[in-house]
Amino acid sequence: PYKADTLSKEHPDVSRVTRINKFLKDHHWQQRGPVRVMYKNNPVYSGRVYTRFQNMPKEMRAHMRIDGKETVELDYKSNHLMMLIAMLEQPLPDDPYLAIARISKCSRDQIKSFITASLGADSEVKAFNSLKRKRFNKELFNKIKVATTSLYEGLPLFKGVGVMLQSLEGQIALDIMDAGANLGIVVLPVHDSYITTVDNEDWLWDQMFNQWSNNVTDGAKTRVEK
């Protein structure tokens, strides 16, 4: 029933983005631009953080400089699925896609495609239809579905939770960037990964673990990779 289509200046998303952009305007990187939060329909849905350089190919991002300094990129591993597993209070695996792949005897890429479609779609039919272009047939689809639900009981497949997870991802991004701005550290988001200068790598590792735990499940330690 939430109908608001504008946010007040006091809204935490607005205040954090304002502080972050005020800090970033004095720093430089390739394809520099302001940070924005983009919503789908209204502020309850989606809320991912965007900035211009995110369109750069991954290979080019590896050579980015912030204020002339070398950078490092750290990535949340299988972030949406790990969030849901933590919310179900189940142990976090090293790689949830591989865990499903072992049971189903399918490839990791197939598992990732299935999970992405099944968390984003609000019905099983829509999820299956979106996977047809990736050469999924009903047998493959059902095999992965059975393996996933047997391993992670209670996982909310086919309920359209993807937009909620994007919103949560956006909140984590704003918290990390805001914490950096408070300390004079530039952090640039690429959805579920973050770029900073190599001298601030250790700080970013700690922030990614701490802010994830604060926003998802207290005490849960997700997986981050370089």
PDB file of C-alpha atoms in Angstrom:
ATOM      1  CA  PRO A   1       0.000   0.000   0.000  1.00  0.00           C
ATOM      2  CA  TYR A   2       3.024   2.329   0.026  1.00  0.00           C
ATOM      3  CA  LYS A   3       2.246   5.080  -2.516  1.00  0.00           C
ATOM      4  CA  ALA A   4       4.940   7.714  -2.039  1.00  0.00           C
ATOM      5  CA  ASP A   5       6.591   8.770  -5.294  1.00  0.00           C
ATOM      6  CA  THR A   6       8.973  11.336  -3.802  1.00  0.00           C
ATOM      7  CA  LEU A   7      11.423  11.297  -0.910  1.00  0.00           C
ATOM      8  CA  SER A   8      11.958  14.065   1.627  1.00  0.00           C
ATOM      9  CA  LYS A   9      15.394  15.591   2.146  1.00  0.00           C
ATOM     10  CA  GLU A  10      15.486  13.834   5.525  1.00  0.00           C
ATOM     11  CA  HIS A  11      15.009  10.372   4.019  1.00  0.00           C
ATOM     12  CA  PRO A  12      18.147   8.273   4.759  1.00  0.00           C
ATOM     13  CA  ASP A  13      18.650   7.421   1.070  1.00  0.00           C
ATOM     14  CA  VAL A  14      18.590  11.113   0.143  1.00  0.00           C
ATOM     15  CA  SER A  15      20.838  12.243   2.986  1.00  0.00           C
ATOM     16  CA  ARG A  16      23.433   9.533   2.322  1.00  0.00           C
ATOM     17  CA  VAL A  17      23.525  10.131  -1.446  1.00  0.00           C
ATOM     18  CA  THR A  18      23.872  13.879  -0.814  1.00  0.00           C
ATOM     19  CA  ARG A  19      26.800  13.357   1.570  1.00  0.00           C
ATOM     20  CA  ILE A  20      28.461  10.845  -0.772  1.00  0.00           C
ATOM     21  CA  ASN A  21      28.202  13.078  -3.863  1.00  0.00           C
ATOM     22  CA  LYS A  22      29.400  16.127  -1.944  1.00  0.00           C
ATOM     23  CA  PHE A  23      32.504  14.139  -0.972  1.00  0.00           C
ATOM     24  CA  LEU A  24      33.080  12.563  -4.411  1.00  0.00           C
ATOM     25  CA  LYS A  25      32.984  15.846  -6.361  1.00  0.00           C
ATOM     26  CA  ASP A  26      36.556  16.600  -5.275  1.00  0.00           C
ATOM     27  CA  HIS A  27      37.911  13.237  -6.503  1.00  0.00           C
ATOM     28  CA  HIS A  28      38.625  11.825  -9.945  1.00  0.00           C
ATOM     29  CA  TRP A  29      38.269   8.508 -11.806  1.00  0.00           C
ATOM     30  CA  GLN A  30      37.490   7.348 -15.346  1.00  0.00           C
ATOM     31  CA  GLN A  31      33.952   8.148 -16.530  1.00  0.00           C
ATOM     32  CA  ARG A  32      33.392  10.172 -13.386  1.00  0.00           C
ATOM     33  CA  GLY A  33      29.785  11.040 -12.574  1.00  0.00           C
ATOM     34  CA  PRO A  34      27.358  11.433  -9.672  1.00  0.00           C
ATOM     35  CA  VAL A  35      25.965   8.523  -7.683  1.00  0.00           C
ATOM     36  CA  ARG A  36      22.231   7.903  -8.107  1.00  0.00           C
ATOM     37  CA  VAL A  37      19.746   5.508  -6.542  1.00  0.00           C
ATOM     38  CA  MET A  38      17.255   4.118  -9.060  1.00  0.00           C
ATOM     39  CA  TYR A  39      13.901   2.710  -7.934  1.00  0.00           C
ATOM     40  CA  LYS A  40      11.333   0.542  -9.676  1.00  0.00           C
ATOM     41  CA  ASN A  41       7.813   1.949  -9.159  1.00  0.00           C
ATOM     42  CA  ASN A  42       8.561   3.443  -5.717  1.00  0.00           C
ATOM     43  CA  PRO A  43      11.263   3.571  -3.009  1.00  0.00           C
ATOM     44  CA  VAL A  44      10.261   0.215  -1.498  1.00  0.00           C
ATOM     45  CA  TYR A  45      11.235  -1.655  -4.659  1.00  0.00           C
ATOM     46  CA  SER A  46      14.701  -1.986  -6.147  1.00  0.00           C
ATOM     47  CA  GLY A  47      16.892   0.977  -5.153  1.00  0.00           C
ATOM     48  CA  ARG A  48      20.162  -0.024  -6.742  1.00  0.00           C
ATOM     49  CA  VAL A  49      23.055   2.430  -6.736  1.00  0.00           C
ATOM     50  CA  TYR A  50      24.237   3.598 -10.170  1.00  0.00           C
ATOM     51  CA  THR A  51      27.066   5.731 -11.482  1.00  0.00           C
ATOM     52  CA  ARG A  52      28.397   6.215 -15.014  1.00  0.00           C
ATOM     53  CA  PHE A  53      31.584   4.131 -14.905  1.00  0.00           C
ATOM     54  CA  GLN A  54      29.659   0.903 -14.208  1.00  0.00           C
ATOM     55  CA  ASN A  55      29.235   0.451 -17.968  1.00  0.00           C
ATOM     56  CA  MET A  56      32.980  -0.017 -18.369  1.00  0.00           C
ATOM     57  CA  PRO A  57      34.007  -3.596 -19.300  1.00  0.00           C
ATOM     58  CA  LYS A  58      35.445  -5.570 -16.394  1.00  0.00           C
ATOM     59  CA  GLU A  59      38.855  -5.707 -18.083  1.00  0.00           C
ATOM     60  CA  MET A  60      38.961  -1.892 -18.273  1.00  0.00           C
ATOM     61  CA  ARG A  61      37.832  -1.502 -14.649  1.00  0.00           C
ATOM     62  CA  ALA A  62      40.920  -3.471 -13.627  1.00  0.00           C
ATOM     63  CA  HIS A  63      43.037  -0.544 -14.869  1.00  0.00           C
ATOM     64  CA  MET A  64      40.985   2.214 -13.236  1.00  0.00           C
ATOM     65  CA  ARG A  65      42.678   4.899 -11.201  1.00  0.00           C
ATOM     66  CA  ILE A  66      41.143   6.919  -8.385  1.00  0.00           C
ATOM     67  CA  ASP A  67      42.973  10.217  -7.939  1.00  0.00           C
ATOM     68  CA  GLY A  68      45.825   8.640  -9.928  1.00  0.00           C
ATOM     69  CA  LYS A  69      46.167   5.667  -7.552  1.00  0.00           C
ATOM     70  CA  GLU A  70      45.884   1.970  -8.436  1.00  0.00           C
ATOM     71  CA  THR A  71      42.616   0.326  -7.440  1.00  0.00           C
ATOM     72  CA  VAL A  72      41.271  -3.015  -6.234  1.00  0.00           C
ATOM     73  CA  GLU A  73      37.799  -4.520  -6.750  1.00  0.00           C
ATOM     74  CA  LEU A  74      36.167  -6.768  -4.128  1.00  0.00           C
ATOM     75  CA  ASP A  75      33.035  -8.767  -4.913  1.00  0.00           C
ATOM     76  CA  TYR A  76      30.243 -10.330  -2.838  1.00  0.00           C
ATOM     77  CA  LYS A  77      30.047 -13.954  -3.926  1.00  0.00           C
ATOM     78  CA  SER A  78      26.579 -15.171  -5.094  1.00  0.00           C
ATOM     79  CA  ASN A  79      25.145 -12.246  -3.158  1.00  0.00           C
ATOM     80  CA  HIS A  80      21.369 -12.606  -3.583  1.00  0.00           C
ATOM     81  CA  LEU A  81      21.367 -16.315  -2.847  1.00  0.00           C
ATOM     82  CA  MET A  82      23.704 -15.873   0.129  1.00  0.00           C
ATOM     83  CA  MET A  83      21.395 -13.187   1.544  1.00  0.00           C
ATOM     84  CA  LEU A  84      18.423 -15.536   1.417  1.00  0.00           C
ATOM     85  CA  ILE A  85      20.321 -18.462   2.928  1.00  0.00           C
ATOM     86  CA  ALA A  86      21.415 -16.220   5.809  1.00  0.00           C
ATOM     87  CA  MET A  87      17.824 -15.013   6.321  1.00  0.00           C
ATOM     88  CA  LEU A  88      16.714 -18.655   6.536  1.00  0.00           C
ATOM     89  CA  GLU A  89      19.327 -19.039   9.314  1.00  0.00           C
ATOM     90  CA  GLN A  90      21.106 -21.785   7.411  1.00  0.00           C
ATOM     91  CA  PRO A  91      24.915 -22.188   7.287  1.00  0.00           C
ATOM     92  CA  LEU A  92      26.543 -20.172   4.515  1.00  0.00           C
ATOM     93  CA  PRO A  93      28.430 -22.364   2.011  1.00  0.00           C
ATOM     94  CA  ASP A  94      31.647 -21.344   0.281  1.00  0.00           C
ATOM     95  CA  ASP A  95      29.798 -21.324  -3.056  1.00  0.00           C
ATOM     96  CA  PRO A  96      26.020 -22.007  -3.039  1.00  0.00           C
ATOM     97  CA  TYR A  97      25.900 -22.399  -6.829  1.00  0.00           C
ATOM     98  CA  LEU A  98      28.506 -25.173  -6.731  1.00  0.00           C
ATOM     99  CA  ALA A  99      26.664 -26.899  -3.892  1.00  0.00           C
ATOM    100  CA  ILE A 100      23.538 -27.100  -6.062  1.00  0.00           C
ATOM    101  CA  ALA A 101      25.606 -28.094  -9.102  1.00  0.00           C
ATOM    102  CA  ARG A 102      27.046 -31.105  -7.282  1.00  0.00           C
ATOM    103  CA  ILE A 103      23.582 -32.426  -6.390  1.00  0.00           C
ATOM    104  CA  SER A 104      21.972 -31.724  -9.747  1.00  0.00           C
ATOM    105  CA  LYS A 105      25.058 -32.667 -11.815  1.00  0.00           C
ATOM    106  CA  CYS A 106      24.610 -29.454 -13.826  1.00  0.00           C
ATOM    107  CA  SER A 107      27.102 -26.684 -14.542  1.00  0.00           C
ATOM    108  CA  ARG A 108      27.610 -23.732 -12.228  1.00  0.00           C
ATOM    109  CA  ASP A 109      26.561 -21.365 -15.026  1.00  0.00           C
ATOM    110  CA  GLN A 110      23.274 -23.247 -15.407  1.00  0.00           C
ATOM    111  CA  ILE A 111      22.649 -22.999 -11.672  1.00  0.00           C
ATOM    112  CA  LYS A 112      23.388 -19.270 -11.669  1.00  0.00           C
ATOM    113  CA  SER A 113      20.988 -18.708 -14.575  1.00  0.00           C
ATOM    114  CA  PHE A 114      18.255 -20.706 -12.828  1.00  0.00           C
ATOM    115  CA  ILE A 115      18.644 -18.842  -9.508  1.00  0.00           C
ATOM    116  CA  THR A 116      18.698 -15.408 -11.179  1.00  0.00           C
ATOM    117  CA  ALA A 117      15.518 -16.169 -13.134  1.00  0.00           C
ATOM    118  CA  SER A 118      13.729 -17.886 -10.243  1.00  0.00           C
ATOM    119  CA  LEU A 119      14.360 -15.077  -7.767  1.00  0.00           C
ATOM    120  CA  GLY A 120      13.403 -12.374 -10.261  1.00  0.00           C
ATOM    121  CA  ALA A 121      10.203 -13.936 -11.622  1.00  0.00           C
ATOM    122  CA  ASP A 122       6.900 -13.889  -9.734  1.00  0.00           C
ATOM    123  CA  SER A 123       5.773 -17.256 -11.140  1.00  0.00           C
ATOM    124  CA  GLU A 124       7.352 -20.549 -12.138  1.00  0.00           C
ATOM    125  CA  VAL A 125       6.007 -20.184 -15.675  1.00  0.00           C
ATOM    126  CA  LYS A 126       7.704 -16.814 -16.142  1.00  0.00           C
ATOM    127  CA  ALA A 127      10.977 -18.143 -14.757  1.00  0.00           C
ATOM    128  CA  PHE A 128      10.927 -21.126 -17.138  1.00  0.00           C
ATOM    129  CA  ASN A 129      10.006 -18.991 -20.143  1.00  0.00           C
ATOM    130  CA  SER A 130      12.900 -16.619 -19.467  1.00  0.00           C
ATOM    131  CA  LEU A 131      15.314 -19.577 -19.372  1.00  0.00           C
ATOM    132  CA  LYS A 132      14.237 -21.057 -22.702  1.00  0.00           C
ATOM    133  CA  ARG A 133      16.610 -18.713 -24.530  1.00  0.00           C
ATOM    134  CA  LYS A 134      19.427 -20.313 -22.521  1.00  0.00           C
ATOM    135  CA  ARG A 135      18.425 -23.742 -23.809  1.00  0.00           C
ATOM    136  CA  PHE A 136      16.614 -24.870 -20.685  1.00  0.00           C
ATOM    137  CA  ASN A 137      14.012 -27.603 -21.178  1.00  0.00           C
ATOM    138  CA  LYS A 138      11.502 -28.716 -18.551  1.00  0.00           C
ATOM    139  CA  GLU A 139      13.642 -31.657 -17.458  1.00  0.00           C
ATOM    140  CA  LEU A 140      16.692 -29.478 -16.776  1.00  0.00           C
ATOM    141  CA  PHE A 141      14.561 -26.814 -15.079  1.00  0.00           C
ATOM    142  CA  ASN A 142      12.890 -29.329 -12.741  1.00  0.00           C
ATOM    143  CA  LYS A 143      16.156 -31.110 -11.950  1.00  0.00           C
ATOM    144  CA  ILE A 144      17.754 -27.883 -10.741  1.00  0.00           C
ATOM    145  CA  LYS A 145      14.590 -26.822  -8.904  1.00  0.00           C
ATOM    146  CA  VAL A 146      14.482 -30.082  -6.927  1.00  0.00           C
ATOM    147  CA  ALA A 147      18.186 -29.862  -6.067  1.00  0.00           C
ATOM    148  CA  THR A 148      17.841 -26.222  -4.949  1.00  0.00           C
ATOM    149  CA  THR A 149      14.778 -26.707  -2.754  1.00  0.00           C
ATOM    150  CA  SER A 150      16.165 -29.883  -1.175  1.00  0.00           C
ATOM    151  CA  LEU A 151      19.417 -28.141  -0.263  1.00  0.00           C
ATOM    152  CA  TYR A 152      17.942 -24.802   0.846  1.00  0.00           C
ATOM    153  CA  GLU A 153      14.508 -25.553   2.246  1.00  0.00           C
ATOM    154  CA  GLY A 154      12.216 -22.536   2.354  1.00  0.00           C
ATOM    155  CA  LEU A 155      14.001 -20.589  -0.394  1.00  0.00           C
ATOM    156  CA  PRO A 156      11.411 -18.155  -1.880  1.00  0.00           C
ATOM    157  CA  LEU A 157      11.622 -19.103  -5.547  1.00  0.00           C
ATOM    158  CA  PHE A 158       9.153 -17.653  -8.079  1.00  0.00           C
ATOM    159  CA  LYS A 159       7.932 -14.932  -5.695  1.00  0.00           C
ATOM    160  CA  GLY A 160       9.606 -11.891  -7.261  1.00  0.00           C
ATOM    161  CA  VAL A 161      11.955 -11.280  -4.328  1.00  0.00           C
ATOM    162  CA  GLY A 162      14.695 -10.031  -6.659  1.00  0.00           C
ATOM    163  CA  VAL A 163      13.606  -6.392  -6.318  1.00  0.00           C
ATOM    164  CA  MET A 164      13.732  -6.666  -2.524  1.00  0.00           C
ATOM    165  CA  LEU A 165      17.235  -8.112  -2.718  1.00  0.00           C
ATOM    166  CA  GLN A 166      18.311  -5.292  -5.053  1.00  0.00           C
ATOM    167  CA  SER A 167      16.976  -2.803  -2.512  1.00  0.00           C
ATOM    168  CA  LEU A 168      18.938  -4.472   0.270  1.00  0.00           C
ATOM    169  CA  GLU A 169      22.029  -4.500  -1.933  1.00  0.00           C
ATOM    170  CA  GLY A 170      21.543  -0.769  -2.479  1.00  0.00           C
ATOM    171  CA  GLN A 171      21.328  -0.101   1.252  1.00  0.00           C
ATOM    172  CA  ILE A 172      24.589  -1.970   1.832  1.00  0.00           C
ATOM    173  CA  ALA A 173      26.244   0.032  -0.965  1.00  0.00           C
ATOM    174  CA  LEU A 174      25.125   3.353   0.506  1.00  0.00           C
ATOM    175  CA  ASP A 175      26.317   2.355   3.982  1.00  0.00           C
ATOM    176  CA  ILE A 176      29.767   1.346   2.674  1.00  0.00           C
ATOM    177  CA  MET A 177      30.159   4.475   0.546  1.00  0.00           C
ATOM    178  CA  ASP A 178      28.919   6.736   3.336  1.00  0.00           C
ATOM    179  CA  ALA A 179      31.354   5.178   5.820  1.00  0.00           C
ATOM    180  CA  GLY A 180      34.142   5.777   3.302  1.00  0.00           C
ATOM    181  CA  ALA A 181      33.131   9.393   2.744  1.00  0.00           C
ATOM    182  CA  ASN A 182      33.250   9.996   6.507  1.00  0.00           C
ATOM    183  CA  LEU A 183      36.881   8.822   6.515  1.00  0.00           C
ATOM    184  CA  GLY A 184      37.937  10.430   3.227  1.00  0.00           C
ATOM    185  CA  ILE A 185      37.986   7.068   1.381  1.00  0.00           C
ATOM    186  CA  VAL A 186      36.536   6.846  -2.136  1.00  0.00           C
ATOM    187  CA  VAL A 187      34.455   3.692  -2.720  1.00  0.00           C
ATOM    188  CA  LEU A 188      32.758   3.130  -6.096  1.00  0.00           C
ATOM    189  CA  PRO A 189      29.985   0.509  -6.462  1.00  0.00           C
ATOM    190  CA  VAL A 190      29.383  -2.004  -9.245  1.00  0.00           C
ATOM    191  CA  HIS A 191      26.119  -3.474  -7.855  1.00  0.00           C
ATOM    192  CA  ASP A 192      27.537  -6.220  -5.606  1.00  0.00           C
ATOM    193  CA  SER A 193      31.228  -5.332  -5.923  1.00  0.00           C
ATOM    194  CA  TYR A 194      33.222  -2.280  -4.849  1.00  0.00           C
ATOM    195  CA  ILE A 195      36.330  -0.464  -6.041  1.00  0.00           C
ATOM    196  CA  THR A 196      38.726   1.542  -3.885  1.00  0.00           C
ATOM    197  CA  THR A 197      42.445   2.374  -3.894  1.00  0.00           C
ATOM    198  CA  VAL A 198      44.858  -0.428  -3.015  1.00  0.00           C
ATOM    199  CA  ASP A 199      45.944   1.330   0.174  1.00  0.00           C
ATOM    200  CA  ASN A 200      42.359   1.043   1.486  1.00  0.00           C
ATOM    201  CA  GLU A 201      41.840  -2.618   0.544  1.00  0.00           C
ATOM    202  CA  ASP A 202      41.918  -3.942   4.142  1.00  0.00           C
ATOM    203  CA  TRP A 203      39.407  -1.310   5.235  1.00  0.00           C
ATOM    204  CA  LEU A 204      37.057  -2.281   2.400  1.00  0.00           C
ATOM    205  CA  TRP A 205      37.234  -5.998   3.289  1.00  0.00           C
ATOM    206  CA  ASP A 206      36.137  -5.166   6.862  1.00  0.00           C
ATOM    207  CA  GLN A 207      33.375  -2.806   5.711  1.00  0.00           C
ATOM    208  CA  MET A 208      31.912  -5.318   3.280  1.00  0.00           C
ATOM    209  CA  PHE A 209      31.683  -7.995   5.963  1.00  0.00           C
ATOM    210  CA  ASN A 210      30.359  -5.632   8.651  1.00  0.00           C
ATOM    211  CA  GLN A 211      27.746  -3.796   6.559  1.00  0.00           C
ATOM    212  CA  TRP A 212      26.465  -7.065   5.071  1.00  0.00           C
ATOM    213  CA  SER A 213      26.011  -8.509   8.546  1.00  0.00           C
ATOM    214  CA  ASN A 214      24.329  -5.292   9.767  1.00  0.00           C
ATOM    215  CA  ASN A 215      21.826  -5.255   6.894  1.00  0.00           C
ATOM    216  CA  VAL A 216      21.136  -8.970   6.327  1.00  0.00           C
ATOM    217  CA  THR A 217      21.609 -11.150   9.419  1.00  0.00           C
ATOM    218  CA  ASP A 218      23.563 -10.120  12.493  1.00  0.00           C
ATOM    219  CA  GLY A 219      26.640 -12.260  12.968  1.00  0.00           C
ATOM    220  CA  ALA A 220      26.499 -13.928   9.529  1.00  0.00           C
ATOM    221  CA  LYS A 221      29.761 -13.760   7.563  1.00  0.00           C
ATOM    222  CA  THR A 222      29.292 -13.906   3.826  1.00  0.00           C
ATOM    223  CA  ARG A 223      31.950 -14.619   1.196  1.00  0.00           C
ATOM    224  CA  VAL A 224      33.952 -11.843  -0.453  1.00  0.00           C
ATOM    225  CA  GLU A 225      36.514 -12.372  -3.191  1.00  0.00           C
ATOM    226  CA  LYS A 226      39.112 -10.179  -4.915  1.00  0.00           C
TER     227      LYS A 226
END
